[in-house]
mmCIF file of C-alpha atoms (C1' of nucleotides) in Angstrom:
data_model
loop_
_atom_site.group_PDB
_atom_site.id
_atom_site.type_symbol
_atom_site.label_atom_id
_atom_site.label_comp_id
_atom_site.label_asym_id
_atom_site.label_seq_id
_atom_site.Cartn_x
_atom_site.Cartn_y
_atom_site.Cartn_z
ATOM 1 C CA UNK A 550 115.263 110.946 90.686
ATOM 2 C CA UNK A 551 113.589 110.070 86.937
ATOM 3 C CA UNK A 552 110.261 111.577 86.898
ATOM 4 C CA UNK A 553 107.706 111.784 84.217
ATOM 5 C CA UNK A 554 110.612 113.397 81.837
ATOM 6 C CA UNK A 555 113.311 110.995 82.269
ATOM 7 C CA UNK A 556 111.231 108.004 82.375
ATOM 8 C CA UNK A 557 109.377 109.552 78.880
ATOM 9 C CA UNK A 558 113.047 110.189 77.944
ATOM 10 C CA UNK A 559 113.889 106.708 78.614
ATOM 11 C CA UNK A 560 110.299 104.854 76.620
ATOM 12 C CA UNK A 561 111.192 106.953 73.754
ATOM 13 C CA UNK A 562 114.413 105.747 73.192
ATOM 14 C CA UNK A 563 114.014 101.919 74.092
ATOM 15 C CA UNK A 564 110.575 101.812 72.160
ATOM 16 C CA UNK A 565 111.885 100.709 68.924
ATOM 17 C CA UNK A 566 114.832 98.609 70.264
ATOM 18 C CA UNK A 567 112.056 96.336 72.376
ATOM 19 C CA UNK A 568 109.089 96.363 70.105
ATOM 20 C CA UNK A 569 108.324 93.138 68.142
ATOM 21 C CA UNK A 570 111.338 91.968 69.946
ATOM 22 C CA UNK A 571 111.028 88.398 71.959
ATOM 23 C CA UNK A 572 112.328 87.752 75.540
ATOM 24 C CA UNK A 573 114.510 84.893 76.071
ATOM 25 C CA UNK A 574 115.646 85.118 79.408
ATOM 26 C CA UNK A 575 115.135 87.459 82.454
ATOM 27 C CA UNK A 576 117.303 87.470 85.370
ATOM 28 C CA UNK A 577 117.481 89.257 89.095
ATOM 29 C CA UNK A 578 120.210 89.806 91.657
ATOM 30 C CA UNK A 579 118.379 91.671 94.111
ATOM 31 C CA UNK A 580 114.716 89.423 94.295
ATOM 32 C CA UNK A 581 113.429 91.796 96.148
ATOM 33 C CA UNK A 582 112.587 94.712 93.905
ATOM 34 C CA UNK A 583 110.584 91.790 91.513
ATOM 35 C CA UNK A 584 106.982 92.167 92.237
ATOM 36 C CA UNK A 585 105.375 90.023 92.956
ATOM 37 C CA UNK A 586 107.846 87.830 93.345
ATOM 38 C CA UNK A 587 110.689 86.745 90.784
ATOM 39 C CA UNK A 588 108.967 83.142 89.835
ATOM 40 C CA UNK A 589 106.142 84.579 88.888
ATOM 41 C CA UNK A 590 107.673 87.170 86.290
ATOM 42 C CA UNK A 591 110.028 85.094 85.049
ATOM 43 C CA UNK A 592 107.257 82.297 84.573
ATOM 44 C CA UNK A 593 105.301 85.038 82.666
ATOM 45 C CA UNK A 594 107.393 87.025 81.006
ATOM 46 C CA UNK A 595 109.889 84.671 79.176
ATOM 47 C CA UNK A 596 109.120 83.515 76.089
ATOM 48 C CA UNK A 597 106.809 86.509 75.230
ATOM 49 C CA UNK A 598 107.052 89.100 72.603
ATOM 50 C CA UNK A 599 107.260 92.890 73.413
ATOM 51 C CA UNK A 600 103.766 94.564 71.725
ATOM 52 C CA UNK A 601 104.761 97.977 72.531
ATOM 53 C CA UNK A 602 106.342 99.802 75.330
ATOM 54 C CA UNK A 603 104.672 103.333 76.671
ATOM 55 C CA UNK A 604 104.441 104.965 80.166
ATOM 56 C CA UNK A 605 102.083 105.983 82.799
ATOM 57 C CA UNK A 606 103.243 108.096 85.191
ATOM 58 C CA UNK A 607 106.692 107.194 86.399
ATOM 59 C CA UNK A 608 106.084 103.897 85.346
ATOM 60 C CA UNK A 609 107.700 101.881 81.879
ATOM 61 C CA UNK A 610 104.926 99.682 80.818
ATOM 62 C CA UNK A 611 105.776 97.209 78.211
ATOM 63 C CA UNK A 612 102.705 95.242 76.766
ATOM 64 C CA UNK A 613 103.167 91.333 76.202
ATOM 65 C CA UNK A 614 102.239 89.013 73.726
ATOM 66 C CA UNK A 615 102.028 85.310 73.273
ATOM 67 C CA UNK A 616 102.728 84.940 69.364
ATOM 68 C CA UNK A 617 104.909 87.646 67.172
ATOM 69 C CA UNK A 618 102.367 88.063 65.488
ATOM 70 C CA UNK A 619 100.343 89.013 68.791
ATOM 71 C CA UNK A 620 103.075 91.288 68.779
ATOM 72 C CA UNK A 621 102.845 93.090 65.358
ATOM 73 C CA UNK A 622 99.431 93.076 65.294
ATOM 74 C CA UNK A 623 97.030 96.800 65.067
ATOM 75 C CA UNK A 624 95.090 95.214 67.887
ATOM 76 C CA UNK A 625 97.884 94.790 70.886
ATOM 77 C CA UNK A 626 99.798 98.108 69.748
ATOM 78 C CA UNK A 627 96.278 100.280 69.392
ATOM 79 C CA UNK A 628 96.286 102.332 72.719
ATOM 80 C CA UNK A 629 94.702 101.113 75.455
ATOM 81 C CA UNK A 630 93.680 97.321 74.904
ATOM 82 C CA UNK A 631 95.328 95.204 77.096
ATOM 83 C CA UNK A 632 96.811 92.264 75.033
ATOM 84 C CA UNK A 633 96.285 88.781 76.192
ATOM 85 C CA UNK A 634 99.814 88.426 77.634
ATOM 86 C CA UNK A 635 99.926 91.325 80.204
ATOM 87 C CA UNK A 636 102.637 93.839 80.941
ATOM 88 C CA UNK A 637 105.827 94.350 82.326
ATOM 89 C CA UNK A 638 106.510 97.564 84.558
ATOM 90 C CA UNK A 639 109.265 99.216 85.430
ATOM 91 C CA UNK A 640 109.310 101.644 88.266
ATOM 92 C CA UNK A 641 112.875 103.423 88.733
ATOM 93 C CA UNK A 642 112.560 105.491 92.212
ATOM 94 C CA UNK A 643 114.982 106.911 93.436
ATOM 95 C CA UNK A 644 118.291 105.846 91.321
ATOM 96 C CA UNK A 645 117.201 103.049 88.799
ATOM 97 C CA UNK A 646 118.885 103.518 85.274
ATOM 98 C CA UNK A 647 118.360 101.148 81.874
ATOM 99 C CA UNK A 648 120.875 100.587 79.752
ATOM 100 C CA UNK A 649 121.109 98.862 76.594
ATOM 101 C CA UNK A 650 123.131 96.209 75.780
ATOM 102 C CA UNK A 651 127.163 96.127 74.569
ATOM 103 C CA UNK A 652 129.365 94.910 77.648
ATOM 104 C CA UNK A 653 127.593 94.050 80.846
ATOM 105 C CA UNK A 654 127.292 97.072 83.099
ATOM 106 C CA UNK A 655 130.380 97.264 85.379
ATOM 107 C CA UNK A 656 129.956 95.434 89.536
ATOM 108 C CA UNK A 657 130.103 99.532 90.322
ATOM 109 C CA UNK A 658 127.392 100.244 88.221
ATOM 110 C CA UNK A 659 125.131 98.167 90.600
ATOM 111 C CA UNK A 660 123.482 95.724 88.402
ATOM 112 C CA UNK A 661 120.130 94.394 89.556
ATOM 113 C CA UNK A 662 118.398 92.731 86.350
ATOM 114 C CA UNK A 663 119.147 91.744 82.693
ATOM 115 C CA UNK A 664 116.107 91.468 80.047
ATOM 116 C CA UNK A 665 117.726 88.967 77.792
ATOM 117 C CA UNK A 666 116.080 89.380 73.911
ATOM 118 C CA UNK A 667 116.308 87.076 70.890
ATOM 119 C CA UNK A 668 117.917 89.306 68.735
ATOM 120 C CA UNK A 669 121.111 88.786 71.149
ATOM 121 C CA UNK A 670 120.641 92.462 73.144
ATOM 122 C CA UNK A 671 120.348 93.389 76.748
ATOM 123 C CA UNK A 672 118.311 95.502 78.471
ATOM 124 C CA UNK A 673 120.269 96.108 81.811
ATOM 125 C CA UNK A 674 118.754 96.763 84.754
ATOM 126 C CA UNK A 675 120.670 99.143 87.123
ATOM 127 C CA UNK A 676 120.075 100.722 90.647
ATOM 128 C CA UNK A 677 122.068 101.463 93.299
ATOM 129 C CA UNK A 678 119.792 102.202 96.450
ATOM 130 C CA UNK A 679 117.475 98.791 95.282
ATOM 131 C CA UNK A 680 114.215 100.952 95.501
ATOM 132 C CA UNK A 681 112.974 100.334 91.655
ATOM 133 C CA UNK A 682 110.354 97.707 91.477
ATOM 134 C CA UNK A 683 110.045 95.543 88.706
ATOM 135 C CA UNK A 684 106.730 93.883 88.248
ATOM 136 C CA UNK A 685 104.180 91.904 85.849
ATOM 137 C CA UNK A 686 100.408 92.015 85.689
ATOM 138 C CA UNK A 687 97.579 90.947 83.629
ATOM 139 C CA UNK A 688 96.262 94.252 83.235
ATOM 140 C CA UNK A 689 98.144 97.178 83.987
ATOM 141 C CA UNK A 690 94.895 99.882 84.131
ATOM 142 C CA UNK A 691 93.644 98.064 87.268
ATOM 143 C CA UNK A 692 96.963 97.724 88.802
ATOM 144 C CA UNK A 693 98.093 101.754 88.108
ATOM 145 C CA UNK A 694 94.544 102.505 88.895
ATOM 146 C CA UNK A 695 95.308 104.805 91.762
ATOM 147 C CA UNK A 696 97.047 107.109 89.675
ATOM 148 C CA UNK A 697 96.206 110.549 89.058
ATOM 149 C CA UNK A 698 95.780 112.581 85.621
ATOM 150 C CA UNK A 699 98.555 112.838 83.528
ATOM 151 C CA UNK A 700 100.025 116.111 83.164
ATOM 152 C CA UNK A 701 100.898 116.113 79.233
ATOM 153 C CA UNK A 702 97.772 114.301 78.360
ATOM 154 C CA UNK A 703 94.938 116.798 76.022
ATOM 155 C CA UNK A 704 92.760 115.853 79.025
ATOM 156 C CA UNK A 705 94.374 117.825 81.493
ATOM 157 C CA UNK A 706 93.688 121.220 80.780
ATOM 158 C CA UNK A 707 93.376 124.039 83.301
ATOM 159 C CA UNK A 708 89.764 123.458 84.354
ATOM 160 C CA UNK A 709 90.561 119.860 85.541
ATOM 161 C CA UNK A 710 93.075 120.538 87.732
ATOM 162 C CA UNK A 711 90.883 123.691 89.142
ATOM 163 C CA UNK A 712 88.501 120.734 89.934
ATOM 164 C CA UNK A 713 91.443 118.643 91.955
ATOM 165 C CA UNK A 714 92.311 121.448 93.716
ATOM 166 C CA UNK A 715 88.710 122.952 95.000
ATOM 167 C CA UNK A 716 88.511 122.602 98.366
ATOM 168 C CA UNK A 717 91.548 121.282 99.260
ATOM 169 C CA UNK A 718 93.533 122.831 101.974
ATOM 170 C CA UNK A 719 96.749 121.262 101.238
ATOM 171 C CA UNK A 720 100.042 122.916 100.664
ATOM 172 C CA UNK A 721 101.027 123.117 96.589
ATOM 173 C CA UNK A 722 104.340 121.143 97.345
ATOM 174 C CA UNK A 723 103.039 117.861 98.540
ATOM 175 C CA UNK A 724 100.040 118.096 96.786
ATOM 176 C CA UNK A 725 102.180 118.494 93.124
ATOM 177 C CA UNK A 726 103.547 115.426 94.714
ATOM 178 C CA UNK A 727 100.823 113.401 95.168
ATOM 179 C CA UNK A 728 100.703 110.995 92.185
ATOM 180 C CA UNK A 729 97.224 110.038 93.112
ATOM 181 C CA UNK A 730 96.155 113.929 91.674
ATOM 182 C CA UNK A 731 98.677 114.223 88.838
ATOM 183 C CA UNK A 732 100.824 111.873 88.818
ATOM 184 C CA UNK A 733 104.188 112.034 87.433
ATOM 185 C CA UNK A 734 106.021 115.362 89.275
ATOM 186 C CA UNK A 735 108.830 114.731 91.643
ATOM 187 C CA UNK A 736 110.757 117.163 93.984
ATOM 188 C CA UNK A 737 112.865 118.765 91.536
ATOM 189 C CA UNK A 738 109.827 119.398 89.043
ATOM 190 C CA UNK A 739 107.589 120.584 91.453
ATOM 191 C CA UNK A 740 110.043 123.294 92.539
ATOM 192 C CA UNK A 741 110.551 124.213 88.775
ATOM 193 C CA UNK A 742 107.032 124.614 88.004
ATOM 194 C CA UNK A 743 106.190 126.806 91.222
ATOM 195 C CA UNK A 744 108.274 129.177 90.758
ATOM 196 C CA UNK A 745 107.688 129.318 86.890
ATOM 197 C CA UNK A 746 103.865 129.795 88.262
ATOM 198 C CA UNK A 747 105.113 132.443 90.681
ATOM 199 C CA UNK A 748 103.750 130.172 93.870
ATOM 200 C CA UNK A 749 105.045 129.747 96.969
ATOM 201 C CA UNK A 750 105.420 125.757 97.815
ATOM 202 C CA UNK A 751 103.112 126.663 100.838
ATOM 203 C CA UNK A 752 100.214 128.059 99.815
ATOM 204 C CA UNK A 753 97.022 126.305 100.571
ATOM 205 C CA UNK A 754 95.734 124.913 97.316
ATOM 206 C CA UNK A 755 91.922 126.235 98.377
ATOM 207 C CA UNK A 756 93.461 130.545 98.270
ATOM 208 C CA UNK A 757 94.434 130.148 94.574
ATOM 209 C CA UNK A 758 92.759 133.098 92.547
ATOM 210 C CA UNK A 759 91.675 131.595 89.088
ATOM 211 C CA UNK A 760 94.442 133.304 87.325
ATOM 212 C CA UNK A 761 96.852 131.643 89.835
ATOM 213 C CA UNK A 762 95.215 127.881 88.550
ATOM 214 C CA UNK A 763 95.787 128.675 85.066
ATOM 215 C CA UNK A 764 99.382 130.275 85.778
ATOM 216 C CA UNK A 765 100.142 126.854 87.709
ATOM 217 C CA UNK A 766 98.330 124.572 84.760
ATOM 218 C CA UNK A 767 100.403 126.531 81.919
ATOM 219 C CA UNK A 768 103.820 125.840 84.175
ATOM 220 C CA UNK A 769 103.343 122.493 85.011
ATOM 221 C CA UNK A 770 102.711 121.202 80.811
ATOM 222 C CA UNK A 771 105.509 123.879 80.571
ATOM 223 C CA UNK A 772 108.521 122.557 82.527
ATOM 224 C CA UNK A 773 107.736 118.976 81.818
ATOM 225 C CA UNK A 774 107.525 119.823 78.087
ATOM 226 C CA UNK A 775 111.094 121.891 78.298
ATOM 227 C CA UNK A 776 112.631 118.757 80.164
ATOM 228 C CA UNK A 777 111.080 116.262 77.898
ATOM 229 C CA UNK A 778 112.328 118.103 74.646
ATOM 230 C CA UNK A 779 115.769 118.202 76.391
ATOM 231 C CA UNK A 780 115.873 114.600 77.364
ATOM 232 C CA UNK A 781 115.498 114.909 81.352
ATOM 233 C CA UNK A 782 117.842 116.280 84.220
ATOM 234 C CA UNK A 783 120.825 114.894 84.624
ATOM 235 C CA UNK A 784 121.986 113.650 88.255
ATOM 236 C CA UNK A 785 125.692 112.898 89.262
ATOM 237 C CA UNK A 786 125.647 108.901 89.102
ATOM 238 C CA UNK A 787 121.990 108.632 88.979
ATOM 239 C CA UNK A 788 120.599 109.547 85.266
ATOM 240 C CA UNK A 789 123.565 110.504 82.757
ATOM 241 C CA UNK A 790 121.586 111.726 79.822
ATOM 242 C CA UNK A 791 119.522 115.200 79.462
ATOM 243 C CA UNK A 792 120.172 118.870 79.312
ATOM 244 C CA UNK A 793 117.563 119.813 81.747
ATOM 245 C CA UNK A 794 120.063 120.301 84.534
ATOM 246 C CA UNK A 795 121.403 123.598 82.628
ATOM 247 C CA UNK A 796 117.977 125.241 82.448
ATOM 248 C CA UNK A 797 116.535 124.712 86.203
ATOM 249 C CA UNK A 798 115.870 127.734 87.797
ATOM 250 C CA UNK A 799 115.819 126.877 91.608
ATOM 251 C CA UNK A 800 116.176 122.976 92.295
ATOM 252 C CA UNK A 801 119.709 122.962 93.520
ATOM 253 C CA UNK A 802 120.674 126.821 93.621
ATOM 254 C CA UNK A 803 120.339 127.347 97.190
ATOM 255 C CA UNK A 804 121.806 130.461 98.126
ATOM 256 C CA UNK A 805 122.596 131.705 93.987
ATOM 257 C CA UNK A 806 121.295 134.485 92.958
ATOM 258 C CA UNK A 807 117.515 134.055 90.797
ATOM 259 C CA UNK A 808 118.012 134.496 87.296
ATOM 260 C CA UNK A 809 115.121 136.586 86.905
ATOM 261 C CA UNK A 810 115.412 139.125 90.329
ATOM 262 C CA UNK A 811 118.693 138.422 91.935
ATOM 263 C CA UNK A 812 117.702 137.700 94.792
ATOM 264 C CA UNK A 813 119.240 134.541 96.566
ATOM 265 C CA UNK A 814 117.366 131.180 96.249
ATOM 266 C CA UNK A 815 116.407 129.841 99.266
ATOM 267 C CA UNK A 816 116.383 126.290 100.938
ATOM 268 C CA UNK A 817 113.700 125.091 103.209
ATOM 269 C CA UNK A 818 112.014 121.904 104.165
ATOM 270 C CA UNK A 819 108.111 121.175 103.535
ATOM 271 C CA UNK A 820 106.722 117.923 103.954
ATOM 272 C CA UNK A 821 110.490 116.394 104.745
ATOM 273 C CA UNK A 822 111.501 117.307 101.796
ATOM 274 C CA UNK A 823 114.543 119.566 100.592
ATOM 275 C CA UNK A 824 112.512 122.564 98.912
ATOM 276 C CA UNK A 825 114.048 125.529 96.891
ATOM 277 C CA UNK A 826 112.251 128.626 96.057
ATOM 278 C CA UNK A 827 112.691 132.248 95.751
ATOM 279 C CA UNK A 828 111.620 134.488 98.497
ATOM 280 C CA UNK A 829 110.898 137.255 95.854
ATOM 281 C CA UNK A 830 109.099 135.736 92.894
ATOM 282 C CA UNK A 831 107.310 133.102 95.078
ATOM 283 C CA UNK A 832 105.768 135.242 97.799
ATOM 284 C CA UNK A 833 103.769 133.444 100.558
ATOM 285 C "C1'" DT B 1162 129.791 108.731 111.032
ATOM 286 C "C1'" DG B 1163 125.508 110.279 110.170
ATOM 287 C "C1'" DA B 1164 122.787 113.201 107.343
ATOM 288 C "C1'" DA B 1165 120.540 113.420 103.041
ATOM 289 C "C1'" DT B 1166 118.183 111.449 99.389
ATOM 290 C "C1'" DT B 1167 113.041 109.343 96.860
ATOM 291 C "C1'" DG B 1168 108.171 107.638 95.891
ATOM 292 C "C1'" DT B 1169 104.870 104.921 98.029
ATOM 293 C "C1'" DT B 1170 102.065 103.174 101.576
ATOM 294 C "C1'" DA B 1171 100.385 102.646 106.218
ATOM 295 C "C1'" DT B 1172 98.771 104.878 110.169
ATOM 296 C "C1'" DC B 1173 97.156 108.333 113.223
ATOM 297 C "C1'" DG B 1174 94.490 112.379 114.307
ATOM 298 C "C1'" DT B 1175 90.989 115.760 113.124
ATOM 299 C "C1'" DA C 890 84.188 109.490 105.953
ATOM 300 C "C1'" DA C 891 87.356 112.228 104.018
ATOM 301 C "C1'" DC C 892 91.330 114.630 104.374
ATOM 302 C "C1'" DG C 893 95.915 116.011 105.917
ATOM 303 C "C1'" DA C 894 100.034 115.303 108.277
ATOM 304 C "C1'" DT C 895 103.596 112.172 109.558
ATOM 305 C "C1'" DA C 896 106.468 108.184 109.776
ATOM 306 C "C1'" DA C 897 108.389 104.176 107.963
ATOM 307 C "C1'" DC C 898 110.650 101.745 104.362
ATOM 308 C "C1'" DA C 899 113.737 100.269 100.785
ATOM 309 C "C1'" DA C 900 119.755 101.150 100.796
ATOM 310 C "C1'" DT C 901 123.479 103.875 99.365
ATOM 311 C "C1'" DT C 902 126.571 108.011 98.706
ATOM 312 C "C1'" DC C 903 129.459 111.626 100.290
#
DNA sequence: TGAATTGTTATCGT
DNA sequence: AACGATAACAATTC
């Protein structure tokens, strides 16, 4: 379950092992999860030099370049310009992991791809339900188009998301999940952040009071900030890292007592998926 | 053994 | 047409 914190988590620490760095080889086991297909990326990713390596959303985006010097340049690591060579993105889904290099990652930590650099390291790629995608394009903006604002960005500030949510009848929970609105929540952030804001997951978006927005603006940049600053949530054999887990206040404490009325956290299902909130704090 | 788990996309109904 | 709800899908773990 990385979402925008553990994949953040993730960019931050393989940024300066990838960057300026040249791929030699790139392999697949599972040719499915390389989009869109594995020729392709291998054609047009080997041989190239990593610009610089940022994320959108959920997704790892590293930016190519032909030349090492394409690579060091101001122009291909400036923001935004796409550089000549195109990018490389990683989506992890539901249980992709990266590791870096040393020993080959065991058979039982499901291996799926290897990112083979000149300098001699490895960036593994691991995942044991297959649903992380792997992909190249020639411009990355077009192809992530569809995605929403980005919750940490200066642009999102409370009067932009009082202008997604105008209107809209939907229930909070699936709409926090929509990445085509903000992009970059998953289940157990959305939980966190509504009952931070004091919301119940079903509330129609359309009855929040202007204080209500704000609340729910201030918790979102809130949790994600808190779980970026402690490196993610960690899951069982999903994502090892991160100090998150500790600090969660109702993803995963059905029936425990809330830490701020006592009352016991419950479990419920919206949208098919598992939902935690407290019946106190959150009133519908 | 089968229930639970995820983000994304396609599809159906209003 | 736009929106919302729902199902399907990828595959594995416990």
């Amino acid at each position: 379950m990385p979402e925008l914190p553990e994949v953040e988590t993730y960019v931050r620490y393989f940024r300066s092992l990838l960057k300026g760095r040249r791929i030699v080889r790139f392999v697949s086991h599972w040719p499915k999860q390389i989009e869109p297909d594995f020729a392709t990326v291998e054609r047009a990713v080997t041989g190239k030099w990593v610009a610089r390596l940022h994320r959108r959303a959920k997704y790892i985006v590293a930016d190519l370049a032909e030349t090492r010097r394409g690579a060091l340049s101001a122009r291909s690591a400036a923001s935004g310009a796409p550089t000549g060579a195109g990018h490389l993105l990683i989506h992890l889904r539901m249980s992709g992991r990266l590791e870096w290099s040393g020993l080959r990652p065991a058979a039982s930590s499901h291996l799926r791809a290897a990112l083979h650099l000149d300098d001699g390291h490895t960036l593994w790629f691991c995942d044991a339900r297959k649903f992380g995608r792997i992909g190249f394009t020639r411009d990355y903006r077009a192809t992530l188009c569809h995605l929403g604002a980005e919750p940490l960005d200066r642009g999102f500030t409370a009067d932009r998301l009082s202008r997604l949510l105008r209107g809209r009848e939907r229930r909070l929970k699936p709409l926090l999940l929509d990445q085509t609105l903000v992009a970059g929540l998953g289940n157990i952030y959305v939980d966190e952040t509504l009952f931070q804001a004091g919301l119940h997951p079903l509330t129609r978006a359309c009855d929040l009071k202007k204080a209500e927005v704000r609340a729910l603006h201030r918790a979102i940049r809130a949790v994600l900030r808190k779980a970026v600053a402690l490196g993610g949530t960690s899951f069982d054999w999903v994502y090892p890292g991160g100090e998150m887990k500790e600090h969660l206040r109702v993803y995963g404490r059905a029936g425990r007592p809330c830490t701020n009325c006592g009352t016991p956290i419950a479990a419920l299902r919206v949208g098919q998926r598992g939902t935690h909130v407290c019946p106190r704090c959150q009133p519908l």
